[in-house]
Amino acid sequence: MYIYDDYDQQIVDQRVDQFRDQTRRFLAGELTGEEFRPLRLQNGLYIQRHAPMLRVAVPYGHLRSDQVRALAEIARKYDRGYGHFTTRQNIQYNWPKLEDVPDILADLAKVQMHAVQTSGNCVRNTTTDQFAGVAHDEIIDPRPWCELIRQWSTFHPEFAHLPRKFKIAVCGSVEDRAATWVHDIGVHVVRNAAGEVGFKVIVGGGLGRTPMVGAVIREFLPSLHLLSYLDAVLRVYNRYGRRDNKYKARIKILVKAMTPEAFAAKVEAEWSHLKDGPMTLTQAEIDRVAAFFTTPAYQTLPAEDKGFARLRSENKAFARWVERNVFKHKQPGYAAVTLSLKATGVAPGDATDAQLDGVAELADRYSFGEIRVSHEQNLILADVQQADLPAVWEAAKQLGFATPNIGLITDIVCCPGGDFCDLANAKSIPIAEGIQQVFADQDYLFDLGEIDLNISGCMNSCGHHHVGHIGILGVDKSGSEWYQVSLGGRQGHDASLGKVIGPSFAQDDVPGVVRQIIEVFVEHRQGDERFLDVFDRVGMEPFKSRIYQKERAHG
Amino acid sequence: MGKHPHIIKLDRSNGQREIVANHWLRVAEGCDDTIPAHTLLPLKEWLERRDELLGRADVGIWFAPDDEPEALGQDAARLSIIAVDFPAFTDGRGFSIGRLLRERYGFAGELRAVGDVFKDTLLYLRRCGFDAFEIRADKDVEEAAKGLDDFSEFYQGAADQPLPLFRRRGG
């Protein structure tokens, strides 16, 4: 984990003072609501349906146990005893008081946390693979690069008022677990033929109203040039991105309008002025940051622990949890455990103060005191000894975080939706719960295999519905809530966007529609085929004809 | 447009600032005759009369957000004052304009932010090379000037401090 030095701490502390002053001036009428809005958004503060919502940054999804305890304390002290983990690996609180926010930020700063740039038209929290540093398929640890990007983007004076929000994701493994193809910038850490570290740079991906898969604008950027090249991309976007229409303001629209080739040429021309300038990284700085992400003090262990193997063969429930929630580790005898925040009846991604304290305790006992947040809204203990897995399983069950459903249809990615969010057209949490209830039978659920089901309450696509194998989008039709269903989307290196199946459905019909989709899948399935394999083989038609055989759909 | 009574003037060499009377009149368009002293002309108009105006230190330019510093190029180094208009403080194009004028085109004169300028934008403006700030008429100028000190350390290199923190850290 990165540890602040005096510089980092001072910057965060001064941010608390600055925001305290801004809040004071707003409450005193010295700043209008219109002026305060962009300022508070750059600090993750929304004015929502019921109360303000504060989004706290979890840089690239990494947390220490003391930070998780601080998050629990904030939930108790300033909120209603819970927080919500988001698809940007952040955590948000739904019920703080505006006048308390400066104090919350001060509490966060004590544990090296903040809410900097978690919203607004600026560079947002950089995200990465939740298994960074421990993944068996990792080529290069992406976290030092994420931290370098975090520092570069924090209070960048030139790019605080971009045409629209800007999201960067970094991936360093064979499999892309960071959705890099659907980000404003996706960075793949790679090695060239000469063995040098560098980056493949993808721009112009994104979800939202106009979903697009990004385009590669540079196959290999030598590592020292990362920040000056990012400056060049952002400068081109800042100057030429559309500002006349917020729905056409993301970089993807600019890249598409210019063509990726012309955009790349413009970036190269800008970069030719910046290349080899002061923003060129130094090896000393790369080494300094990388030193925070070293291998923990692993013990030398056999590849398979006997006690673990025995329980796995004897206990079906444990075996099932291991199969779904335990990820293969690069270190023999260790495993990465995903704690599922997707129990039926709980809003996906929610955790109570007691659960957070419990997770911190587990991290201290079993995983070097560290916790990660995944963009699928679960929590990860990344370095657990196999021998400890039975104990972690029991403890996770006590916490309600042992649902063995990672990657299954009930591991739903879901935004807060109309229950909380002002932007939403429709609710999303009750939809998630309705679907989870359809798949209450664990054997049936397990047999269905991997299915990503993602729900967004509006076109802003915080629930990433476009890249769900099954995507559900809340739409507003003359004041009532309807849901559009798409199939075939996916993240990863073959990222593509789902296709809408047909006219939208009423809320009560959605679980039944999902049930029918799964029935069609099962009927066409050969052997252990995944949902996506079947969909790619049989296409949309069988699903469509089953669902629309009766007059269920609206207009 | 027009003439604000006061501006905040920053000495870039030592960080000193003072509130001074404003002498410059920003106009939407010039006139056919000789341009009066202390006029800020739109970039386009200045470029049309470049040969006539290049030698005049008492005529300056103002940039709209979509004006391109490239159009002025190295002439920037010979000007005494350039203003950049921020029609809304959330329009960030002017920040790039400022840096390009300072860092690429060698502009060393007064770089003035005009328009929707108040306390919460001053520090970023300063970092992008601005050293004069025409504070919106309905805002307290003294209070606004304090915004220049919101932060004392920065990660990135910019016009005010070309070296990023990583080149100064531990030094």
XYZ file of C-alpha atoms in Angstrom:
726
model
C 0.000 0.000 0.000
C 1.125 3.507 -0.734
C 1.865 5.481 2.469
C 1.627 9.262 2.467
C 4.672 11.347 3.180
C 4.465 14.912 4.523
C 3.750 16.314 1.068
C 0.794 14.002 0.398
C -0.602 14.619 3.879
C -0.298 18.379 3.566
C -2.127 18.387 0.231
C -5.029 16.395 1.665
C -5.125 18.517 4.835
C -5.195 21.745 2.824
C -8.033 20.310 0.751
C -10.053 19.846 3.952
C -9.467 23.503 4.856
C -10.363 24.658 1.364
C -13.606 22.696 1.322
C -14.498 23.839 4.836
C -14.167 27.407 3.609
C -16.222 26.706 0.487
C -18.979 25.085 2.548
C -18.977 28.000 4.972
C -19.265 30.529 2.147
C -22.079 28.552 0.541
C -24.022 28.387 3.813
C -23.359 32.118 4.344
C -24.699 32.936 0.886
C -21.328 34.092 -0.460
C -21.313 31.293 -3.027
C -24.459 30.640 -5.013
C -25.796 27.123 -5.438
C -24.719 27.244 -9.061
C -21.174 28.214 -8.109
C -20.926 25.740 -5.253
C -22.168 22.829 -7.356
C -19.024 22.210 -9.464
C -16.861 22.876 -6.404
C -18.655 20.352 -4.207
C -18.841 17.797 -7.014
C -15.047 17.911 -7.344
C -15.144 16.752 -3.782
C -17.648 13.961 -4.358
C -20.597 15.734 -2.787
C -23.977 15.453 -4.493
C -27.241 16.920 -3.339
C -29.535 13.927 -3.662
C -33.122 12.840 -3.396
C -33.132 12.520 0.396
C -29.886 14.096 1.553
C -26.422 14.892 0.271
C -24.396 11.915 -0.926
C -20.653 11.861 -0.282
C -18.435 9.671 -2.443
C -15.105 8.847 -0.838
C -12.155 7.892 -3.019
C -10.594 4.468 -2.700
C -7.622 4.903 -5.028
C -7.497 1.877 -7.329
C -9.618 -0.011 -4.822
C -6.954 -0.448 -2.111
C -7.658 -0.063 1.595
C -5.815 -0.741 4.824
C -7.671 -2.165 7.816
C -7.366 1.115 9.752
C -8.973 2.903 6.812
C -11.848 0.399 6.709
C -12.387 0.981 10.436
C -12.446 4.727 9.792
C -15.067 4.169 7.074
C -17.132 2.166 9.580
C -16.814 4.934 12.147
C -17.964 7.535 9.616
C -20.981 5.364 8.775
C -21.872 5.268 12.486
C -21.098 8.851 13.351
C -22.397 10.764 10.345
C -24.628 8.366 8.417
C -27.141 5.604 9.029
C -24.637 2.891 9.754
C -23.743 1.779 6.261
C -21.905 2.674 3.077
C -22.217 1.625 -0.550
C -19.281 0.396 -2.662
C -19.449 1.636 -6.232
C -18.401 0.436 -9.666
C -15.451 2.864 -9.488
C -14.123 0.999 -6.451
C -15.153 3.921 -4.237
C -17.501 4.046 -1.260
C -20.394 6.447 -0.889
C -22.533 7.556 2.012
C -26.162 8.341 1.349
C -27.151 10.287 4.425
C -24.515 12.785 5.580
C -25.427 16.361 6.500
C -23.897 19.047 4.316
C -22.498 20.919 7.309
C -20.824 17.716 8.594
C -18.926 17.049 5.363
C -15.825 19.112 6.277
C -15.546 17.119 9.528
C -15.951 13.841 7.635
C -13.147 14.904 5.313
C -10.974 15.770 8.307
C -11.622 12.303 9.764
C -10.726 10.748 6.417
C -7.523 12.774 6.136
C -6.358 11.277 9.447
C -6.197 7.883 7.738
C -4.785 9.194 4.437
C -8.134 9.265 2.655
C -10.136 11.927 0.856
C -12.985 12.561 -1.568
C -10.886 14.380 -4.165
C -12.254 14.296 -7.708
C -14.759 11.521 -7.080
C -17.223 13.479 -9.188
C -17.255 16.514 -11.447
C -15.780 17.164 -14.873
C -12.250 16.215 -13.938
C -10.000 13.170 -13.860
C -11.702 10.668 -11.551
C -10.387 7.882 -9.378
C -8.119 5.585 -11.392
C -9.282 1.981 -11.277
C -7.521 -1.321 -11.776
C -7.659 -5.076 -11.376
C -8.826 -6.050 -7.885
C -6.263 -8.871 -7.997
C -3.340 -6.591 -8.867
C -0.109 -7.865 -7.380
C -1.444 -11.338 -6.634
C -3.051 -12.503 -9.884
C -1.601 -15.670 -11.382
C -1.855 -14.145 -14.872
C -0.228 -10.817 -14.031
C 2.468 -9.530 -16.362
C 3.296 -6.335 -14.477
C 1.868 -4.939 -11.248
C -0.297 -1.985 -12.335
C -0.523 -0.339 -8.907
C 2.624 1.842 -8.977
C 1.378 3.275 -12.263
C -2.058 3.867 -10.760
C -0.478 5.780 -7.884
C 1.641 7.850 -10.272
C -1.513 8.669 -12.225
C -3.344 9.487 -8.995
C -0.706 12.031 -8.037
C -0.498 13.487 -11.533
C -4.288 13.903 -11.732
C -4.785 15.260 -8.190
C -5.557 18.983 -8.451
C -4.142 19.135 -11.963
C -4.530 22.870 -12.608
C -5.172 22.606 -16.329
C -7.700 19.775 -16.282
C -10.040 20.635 -13.415
C -12.780 21.881 -15.730
C -12.873 19.425 -18.626
C -15.848 19.177 -20.975
C -17.002 16.147 -18.982
C -15.842 13.557 -16.462
C -12.739 11.563 -17.292
C -12.015 8.010 -16.202
C -8.760 6.084 -16.490
C -8.299 2.350 -15.897
C -5.038 0.406 -15.781
C -4.537 -3.313 -16.376
C -1.366 -5.368 -16.058
C -2.579 -8.918 -16.538
C -3.452 -11.302 -19.359
C -7.143 -11.109 -18.587
C -8.529 -7.569 -18.450
C -10.338 -7.246 -15.125
C -10.398 -3.449 -15.207
C -12.777 -2.837 -18.143
C -10.056 -0.829 -19.890
C -11.810 -0.903 -23.264
C -14.756 1.077 -21.943
C -12.843 3.904 -20.253
C -11.917 7.379 -21.455
C -8.360 6.106 -21.294
C -7.442 2.466 -20.843
C -3.801 1.697 -20.098
C -2.338 -1.787 -20.510
C 1.026 -2.229 -18.857
C 3.043 -4.355 -21.297
C 6.568 -5.400 -22.173
C 7.967 -4.916 -25.646
C 10.180 -7.371 -27.524
C 13.233 -5.845 -25.846
C 11.743 -6.528 -22.413
C 11.118 -2.858 -21.609
C 8.040 -1.829 -19.673
C 5.584 0.454 -21.414
C 1.933 1.042 -22.105
C -0.616 0.315 -24.761
C -2.947 3.305 -24.708
C -6.639 3.022 -25.549
C -8.871 6.089 -25.750
C -12.492 6.865 -26.329
C -14.225 3.922 -24.742
C -17.129 4.501 -22.440
C -20.617 3.532 -21.445
C -23.318 6.075 -20.816
C -25.688 7.351 -23.442
C -23.446 6.559 -26.401
C -21.560 3.402 -25.452
C -18.359 2.713 -27.357
C -15.399 0.398 -27.225
C -12.147 2.374 -27.243
C -9.457 2.541 -29.930
C -5.720 1.980 -29.508
C -3.871 5.245 -30.200
C -0.436 4.013 -29.177
C 0.783 0.425 -29.202
C 3.822 1.071 -27.025
C 4.544 4.104 -24.905
C 7.834 3.788 -23.002
C 7.118 3.956 -19.281
C 9.003 7.180 -18.526
C 6.653 9.071 -20.822
C 3.376 8.086 -19.179
C 2.557 11.426 -17.575
C 3.640 13.744 -20.384
C 1.627 11.634 -22.814
C -1.431 11.804 -20.552
C -0.946 15.592 -20.424
C -1.028 15.626 -24.231
C -4.209 13.520 -24.465
C -5.972 15.601 -21.845
C -4.885 18.884 -23.411
C -6.291 17.883 -26.786
C -9.523 16.829 -25.104
C -9.712 19.935 -22.907
C -9.303 22.212 -25.906
C -11.395 20.413 -28.500
C -13.956 18.288 -26.662
C -17.496 19.527 -27.143
C -18.866 21.844 -24.490
C -22.144 22.773 -26.135
C -23.973 19.553 -25.279
C -23.198 17.500 -22.179
C -24.379 14.347 -23.884
C -21.730 14.777 -26.583
C -18.963 16.015 -24.342
C -17.099 12.806 -23.461
C -13.780 12.165 -25.192
C -15.298 9.226 -27.083
C -17.407 11.641 -29.134
C -14.334 13.712 -30.020
C -12.313 10.623 -30.934
C -15.120 9.317 -33.107
C -15.677 12.687 -34.791
C -11.969 13.134 -35.537
C -11.374 9.382 -36.185
C -8.970 7.596 -33.858
C -6.130 8.067 -36.374
C -6.556 11.837 -36.564
C -6.971 12.065 -32.797
C -3.785 10.035 -32.305
C -1.924 12.342 -34.706
C -3.127 15.413 -32.806
C -1.956 13.886 -29.540
C 1.429 13.013 -31.024
C 1.830 16.588 -32.296
C 1.010 17.989 -28.863
C 3.201 15.425 -27.164
C 6.190 16.314 -29.361
C 6.358 19.576 -27.369
C 6.052 17.878 -23.977
C 8.113 14.753 -24.569
C 11.356 14.667 -22.557
C 10.225 17.734 -20.587
C 10.033 17.972 -16.768
C 7.009 15.634 -16.574
C 9.160 12.785 -17.862
C 9.197 10.268 -15.043
C 12.456 9.453 -13.325
C 13.531 5.923 -12.521
C 14.032 7.100 -8.929
C 10.358 8.099 -8.681
C 9.141 4.883 -10.278
C 11.287 2.937 -7.815
C 10.099 5.027 -4.879
C 6.441 4.364 -5.665
C 6.958 0.733 -6.648
C 8.625 0.108 -3.274
C 5.208 0.558 -1.626
C 3.778 -2.351 -3.595
C 6.250 -5.056 -2.721
C 5.398 -8.663 -2.047
C 4.186 -9.201 1.524
C 6.106 -11.527 3.842
C 4.743 -14.770 2.394
C 5.571 -18.027 4.075
C 6.921 -20.905 2.043
C 3.964 -23.243 1.815
C 3.008 -26.352 -0.130
C 0.952 -25.668 -3.256
C -2.036 -27.325 -1.608
C -2.829 -27.357 2.082
C -4.061 -30.766 3.255
C -6.686 -29.535 5.695
C -8.091 -27.217 3.091
C -8.190 -29.983 0.495
C -9.934 -32.332 2.920
C -12.694 -29.906 3.852
C -13.136 -29.087 0.207
C -13.756 -32.725 -0.667
C -16.006 -33.353 2.341
C -18.103 -30.222 2.507
C -20.129 -29.299 -0.561
C -20.988 -25.808 0.672
C -17.332 -25.016 1.330
C -16.308 -26.469 -2.033
C -18.899 -24.322 -3.742
C -17.683 -21.194 -1.979
C -14.093 -22.029 -2.918
C -15.036 -22.570 -6.537
C -16.884 -19.263 -6.820
C -15.231 -16.914 -4.320
C -11.593 -18.003 -4.159
C -9.213 -16.818 -6.845
C -5.973 -18.491 -7.817
C -2.915 -16.797 -6.322
C 0.545 -16.522 -7.803
C 2.125 -17.556 -4.473
C 1.955 -21.296 -3.649
C -0.342 -22.050 -0.702
C -2.115 -18.674 -0.853
C -5.455 -17.587 -2.275
C -7.418 -14.393 -2.887
C -10.886 -14.423 -1.319
C -13.802 -12.392 -2.586
C -16.321 -11.418 0.072
C -19.661 -11.232 -1.712
C -21.629 -8.053 -1.066
C -24.463 -9.579 -3.091
C -26.598 -11.432 -0.574
C -30.255 -11.507 -1.591
C -32.234 -8.804 0.163
C -29.324 -6.401 0.538
C -28.610 -3.631 -1.964
C -25.629 -4.821 -4.044
C -22.436 -3.214 -2.735
C -23.828 -2.155 0.643
C -21.917 -2.836 3.858
C -22.827 -1.901 7.434
C -20.442 -0.432 9.977
C -20.314 -3.769 11.815
C -19.544 -5.604 8.584
C -16.775 -3.137 7.763
C -15.250 -3.603 11.203
C -15.530 -7.360 10.702
C -13.748 -7.161 7.359
C -10.963 -5.078 8.912
C -10.573 -7.750 11.588
C -10.372 -10.506 8.947
C -7.787 -8.527 6.999
C -5.641 -8.091 10.102
C -5.838 -11.758 11.024
C -5.548 -13.356 7.629
C -4.453 -10.975 4.883
C -1.669 -8.592 5.955
C -4.193 -5.930 6.990
C -5.229 -5.054 3.431
C -8.576 -5.071 1.647
C -9.483 -4.354 -1.962
C -12.701 -3.194 -3.584
C -13.621 -4.625 -6.979
C -15.452 -2.709 -9.657
C -18.070 -5.452 -9.384
C -18.747 -4.015 -5.896
C -17.301 -6.819 -3.784
C -14.455 -6.835 -1.231
C -11.304 -8.901 -1.530
C -8.826 -10.356 0.935
C -5.933 -10.776 -1.447
C -3.354 -12.812 0.504
C -5.006 -15.563 2.536
C -3.217 -18.801 3.357
C -5.115 -21.836 2.073
C -4.950 -23.309 5.567
C -6.959 -20.317 6.805
C -9.688 -20.560 4.191
C -12.065 -22.645 6.372
C -11.804 -20.081 9.171
C -12.243 -17.174 6.746
C -15.274 -18.922 5.267
C -16.879 -19.328 8.704
C -16.158 -15.709 9.586
C -17.457 -14.477 6.243
C -20.678 -16.442 6.809
C -21.086 -14.708 10.167
C -20.703 -11.373 8.413
C -23.186 -12.301 5.667
C -20.412 -11.990 3.070
C -20.016 -15.665 2.122
C -22.695 -15.966 -0.567
C -20.996 -18.298 -3.069
C -22.053 -16.368 -6.129
C -19.064 -14.502 -7.565
C -19.471 -14.382 -11.325
C -22.955 -15.927 -11.139
C -26.198 -14.272 -12.120
C -26.950 -13.122 -8.568
C -23.565 -11.291 -8.303
C -25.402 -8.322 -9.728
C -23.611 -5.068 -10.497
C -26.089 -2.343 -9.632
C -26.153 1.421 -9.180
C -28.103 2.996 -6.280
C -30.888 3.847 -8.724
C -34.056 5.801 -8.119
C -34.173 4.949 -4.419
C -31.287 7.339 -3.841
C -29.984 8.966 -6.993
C -31.405 12.155 -8.452
C -30.288 11.298 -11.968
C -32.025 7.921 -12.101
C -35.058 7.295 -14.278
C -35.966 4.170 -12.394
C -35.195 2.095 -9.336
C -32.538 -0.573 -9.612
C -32.117 -2.127 -6.148
C -35.620 -3.748 -6.042
C -34.991 -5.114 -9.542
C -31.780 -6.745 -8.342
C -33.568 -8.275 -5.379
C -36.427 -9.552 -7.528
C -33.964 -11.287 -9.831
C -31.925 -12.729 -6.975
C -35.121 -14.289 -5.589
C -35.741 -16.089 -8.886
C -32.404 -17.852 -8.464
C -32.729 -18.754 -4.797
C -32.085 -22.446 -5.540
C -28.325 -22.731 -5.030
C -27.912 -25.901 -7.124
C -29.718 -24.367 -10.072
C -27.806 -21.101 -9.715
C -24.489 -22.904 -9.561
C -25.214 -25.045 -12.608
C -25.961 -21.972 -14.721
C -22.303 -20.960 -14.567
C -20.925 -17.504 -15.232
C -23.452 -14.830 -16.065
C -22.837 -11.118 -15.518
C -26.075 -9.303 -14.865
C -25.708 -5.523 -14.608
C -28.381 -2.949 -13.784
C -28.318 0.825 -14.313
C -31.136 3.118 -13.262
C -30.454 5.514 -16.139
C -28.370 6.196 -19.225
C -25.409 7.350 -17.141
C -24.722 3.623 -16.847
C -23.120 3.546 -13.417
C -24.268 -0.080 -13.251
C -22.373 -0.885 -16.475
C -25.429 -2.500 -18.073
C -23.906 -2.272 -21.568
C -21.196 -4.795 -20.691
C -23.398 -7.177 -18.730
C -24.082 -10.509 -20.416
C -27.577 -9.496 -19.429
C -27.963 -5.741 -19.082
C -30.938 -3.954 -17.592
C -31.502 -0.234 -18.023
C -34.153 1.825 -16.272
C -35.988 4.169 -18.639
C -38.645 6.737 -18.056
C -41.780 6.512 -20.158
C -44.226 9.298 -19.529
C -43.479 9.328 -15.838
C -43.472 5.597 -15.100
C -40.514 3.271 -14.712
C -39.697 0.744 -17.441
C -36.749 -1.491 -18.104
C -34.896 -2.187 -21.305
C -33.078 -5.518 -21.485
C -29.958 -6.175 -23.556
C -28.016 -9.365 -24.154
C -24.495 -10.309 -25.165
C -22.445 -7.484 -23.637
C -19.107 -8.305 -22.077
C -16.032 -6.744 -20.485
C -12.439 -7.904 -20.837
C -10.239 -7.957 -23.930
C -13.175 -8.922 -26.137
C -15.302 -6.150 -24.647
C -18.472 -5.480 -26.590
C -21.794 -3.842 -25.956
C -25.018 -5.720 -25.445
C -27.852 -5.488 -27.957
C -31.308 -4.443 -26.870
C -33.679 -7.369 -27.058
C -36.813 -5.347 -27.810
C -39.425 -3.095 -26.216
C -39.052 -2.450 -22.511
C -40.816 -4.103 -19.577
C -42.652 -3.040 -16.461
C -40.839 -3.467 -13.136
C -42.890 -6.469 -12.001
C -42.173 -8.331 -15.231
C -38.384 -8.021 -15.144
C -37.601 -11.041 -12.922
C -39.878 -13.194 -15.111
C -38.153 -11.963 -18.264
C -34.752 -12.859 -16.810
C -36.140 -16.284 -15.868
C -37.260 -16.805 -19.485
C -33.873 -15.713 -20.820
C -32.227 -18.308 -18.605
C -34.736 -20.983 -19.654
C -33.893 -20.390 -23.302
C -30.194 -20.541 -22.445
C -30.617 -23.853 -20.618
C -32.635 -25.372 -23.479
C -29.954 -24.502 -26.025
C -26.976 -25.198 -23.821
C -24.570 -27.942 -24.844
C -22.574 -29.447 -21.994
C -21.110 -26.793 -19.742
C -21.367 -23.956 -22.226
C -21.424 -20.495 -20.715
C -24.371 -18.181 -21.256
C -22.299 -16.011 -23.573
C -21.188 -18.997 -25.664
C -24.798 -20.019 -26.181
C -25.828 -16.478 -26.998
C -23.015 -16.122 -29.537
C -24.020 -19.428 -31.122
C -27.821 -19.088 -31.286
C -28.153 -15.296 -31.470
C -30.928 -13.066 -30.226
C -33.862 -14.705 -31.981
C -34.727 -17.610 -29.637
C -34.666 -15.232 -26.668
C -36.731 -12.658 -28.417
C -39.424 -15.009 -29.624
C -39.831 -16.589 -26.183
C -40.105 -13.305 -24.345
C -42.423 -11.544 -26.744
C -44.701 -14.500 -27.486
C -47.227 -13.025 -25.109
C -48.271 -9.407 -25.079
C -46.175 -8.435 -22.124
C -44.144 -5.654 -23.573
C -45.106 -2.048 -23.574
C -45.294 -0.224 -26.872
C -16.371 43.702 -21.798
C -15.515 47.081 -20.423
C -13.294 48.119 -17.580
C -13.285 46.708 -14.084
C -12.149 49.141 -11.372
C -9.648 46.790 -9.690
C -7.526 43.802 -10.396
C -5.393 41.511 -8.262
C -1.831 41.663 -9.488
C 0.571 38.872 -8.601
C 4.330 39.150 -8.729
C 5.338 35.790 -10.134
C 8.884 36.083 -8.895
C 8.051 36.342 -5.203
C 4.327 35.587 -4.841
C 3.517 39.121 -3.589
C 0.117 40.361 -4.617
C -1.640 43.692 -4.473
C -4.970 45.101 -5.492
C -4.409 47.826 -8.050
C -6.461 50.098 -10.271
C -7.186 48.728 -13.727
C -6.085 50.772 -16.736
C -7.184 48.493 -19.538
C -10.405 48.600 -21.515
C -11.490 45.341 -23.112
C -13.528 45.872 -26.265
C -15.689 43.550 -28.369
C -14.396 45.240 -31.507
C -11.951 47.995 -32.301
C -12.450 51.041 -34.486
C -11.176 51.934 -37.909
C -8.957 54.678 -36.594
C -5.949 54.428 -34.372
C -6.565 52.104 -31.453
C -6.540 54.127 -28.205
C -3.935 53.360 -25.599
C -4.752 50.665 -23.031
C -7.119 48.721 -25.254
C -7.504 44.952 -25.198
C -8.548 43.835 -28.680
C -10.049 40.510 -29.708
C -7.340 38.183 -31.052
C -8.857 38.095 -34.544
C -8.857 41.847 -34.865
C -5.317 42.201 -33.572
C -4.128 39.593 -36.096
C -5.770 41.543 -38.943
C -3.818 44.644 -37.923
C -0.734 42.834 -36.726
C 1.823 44.873 -38.630
C 0.397 48.104 -37.272
C 0.019 46.911 -33.671
C 2.971 44.631 -33.041
C 5.171 47.518 -31.917
C 2.570 49.006 -29.578
C 3.061 48.033 -25.962
C -0.103 49.941 -25.032
C -2.394 47.610 -27.014
C -3.120 44.105 -25.816
C -5.169 41.101 -26.889
C -7.924 39.101 -25.298
C -8.605 35.462 -26.046
C -12.017 33.831 -26.196
C -12.048 30.148 -25.110
C -11.983 28.887 -28.698
C -9.178 31.203 -29.827
C -5.966 29.358 -30.551
C -2.603 30.444 -29.128
C -1.074 28.878 -32.240
C -2.615 31.704 -34.288
C -0.580 34.235 -32.356
C 2.502 32.065 -32.130
C 5.848 33.680 -31.343
C 4.342 37.170 -31.544
C 3.186 36.488 -27.989
C 6.715 37.113 -26.770
C 6.478 40.723 -27.955
C 3.212 41.624 -26.218
C 2.913 43.323 -22.858
C -0.549 42.069 -21.880
C -2.926 39.268 -22.856
C -6.308 38.639 -21.258
C -8.141 35.310 -21.405
C -11.897 35.295 -21.034
C -13.670 32.713 -18.887
C -17.358 33.098 -19.821
C -18.046 30.475 -17.137
C -15.470 29.283 -14.616
C -16.315 25.714 -15.607
C -15.039 26.307 -19.137
C -11.494 25.040 -18.700
C -10.099 25.889 -22.127
C -8.548 29.103 -20.845
C -6.255 27.119 -18.549
C -4.682 25.424 -21.578
C -4.454 28.773 -23.376
C -2.567 30.244 -20.437
C -0.044 27.437 -20.266
C 0.549 27.438 -24.019
C 1.159 31.186 -24.088
C 3.602 30.970 -21.197
C 5.310 27.657 -21.797
C 5.298 27.336 -25.587
C 5.151 30.839 -26.992
C 7.323 32.683 -24.510
C 4.768 35.243 -23.373
C 6.313 37.133 -20.449
C 3.892 40.046 -20.036
C 0.790 40.304 -17.862
C -1.536 37.322 -18.300
C -4.922 38.354 -17.056
C -7.969 36.192 -16.296
C -11.272 37.962 -16.990
C -14.903 36.932 -16.830
C -16.210 34.427 -14.272
C -13.189 34.752 -12.012
C -13.416 34.427 -8.224
C -11.659 32.967 -5.198
C -12.034 29.308 -6.088
C -10.401 29.527 -9.489
C -7.383 31.685 -8.684
C -4.923 29.020 -7.647
C -5.323 26.923 -10.787
C -5.118 30.092 -12.864
C -1.911 31.064 -11.114
C -0.488 27.600 -11.798
C -1.353 27.999 -15.486
C 0.655 31.179 -15.739
C -1.874 33.913 -14.907
C -0.633 36.820 -12.815
C -3.565 39.230 -12.969
C -7.140 38.536 -11.958
C -10.170 40.633 -12.737
C -12.509 39.459 -9.981
C -16.203 39.381 -10.761
C -17.786 42.671 -9.694
C -20.166 41.072 -7.158
C -17.353 39.306 -5.280
C -15.097 40.549 -2.503
C -11.650 41.143 -3.998
C -9.750 40.876 -0.708
C -11.417 37.560 0.082
C -10.764 36.306 -3.438
C -7.036 36.987 -3.199
C -6.800 34.481 -0.348
C -7.659 31.759 -2.841
C -4.140 32.058 -4.240
C -2.894 30.320 -1.098
C -5.317 27.384 -0.873
C -2.461 24.952 -1.474
C 1.256 25.334 -0.931
C 2.456 22.170 -2.686
C 1.551 20.547 -5.991
C 2.179 17.229 -7.682
C 2.421 18.359 -11.313
C 4.751 20.706 -13.058
C 2.955 23.720 -14.550
C 3.691 27.276 -15.638
C 4.442 28.524 -12.113
C 6.651 25.609 -11.110
C 7.847 23.546 -14.080
C 9.292 20.807 -11.887
C 6.791 18.212 -10.692
C 6.935 17.217 -7.043
C 8.680 13.971 -7.930
C 11.690 15.981 -9.124
C 11.791 17.974 -5.885
C 10.719 15.361 -3.334
C 13.256 14.614 -0.652
C 15.556 17.231 -2.182
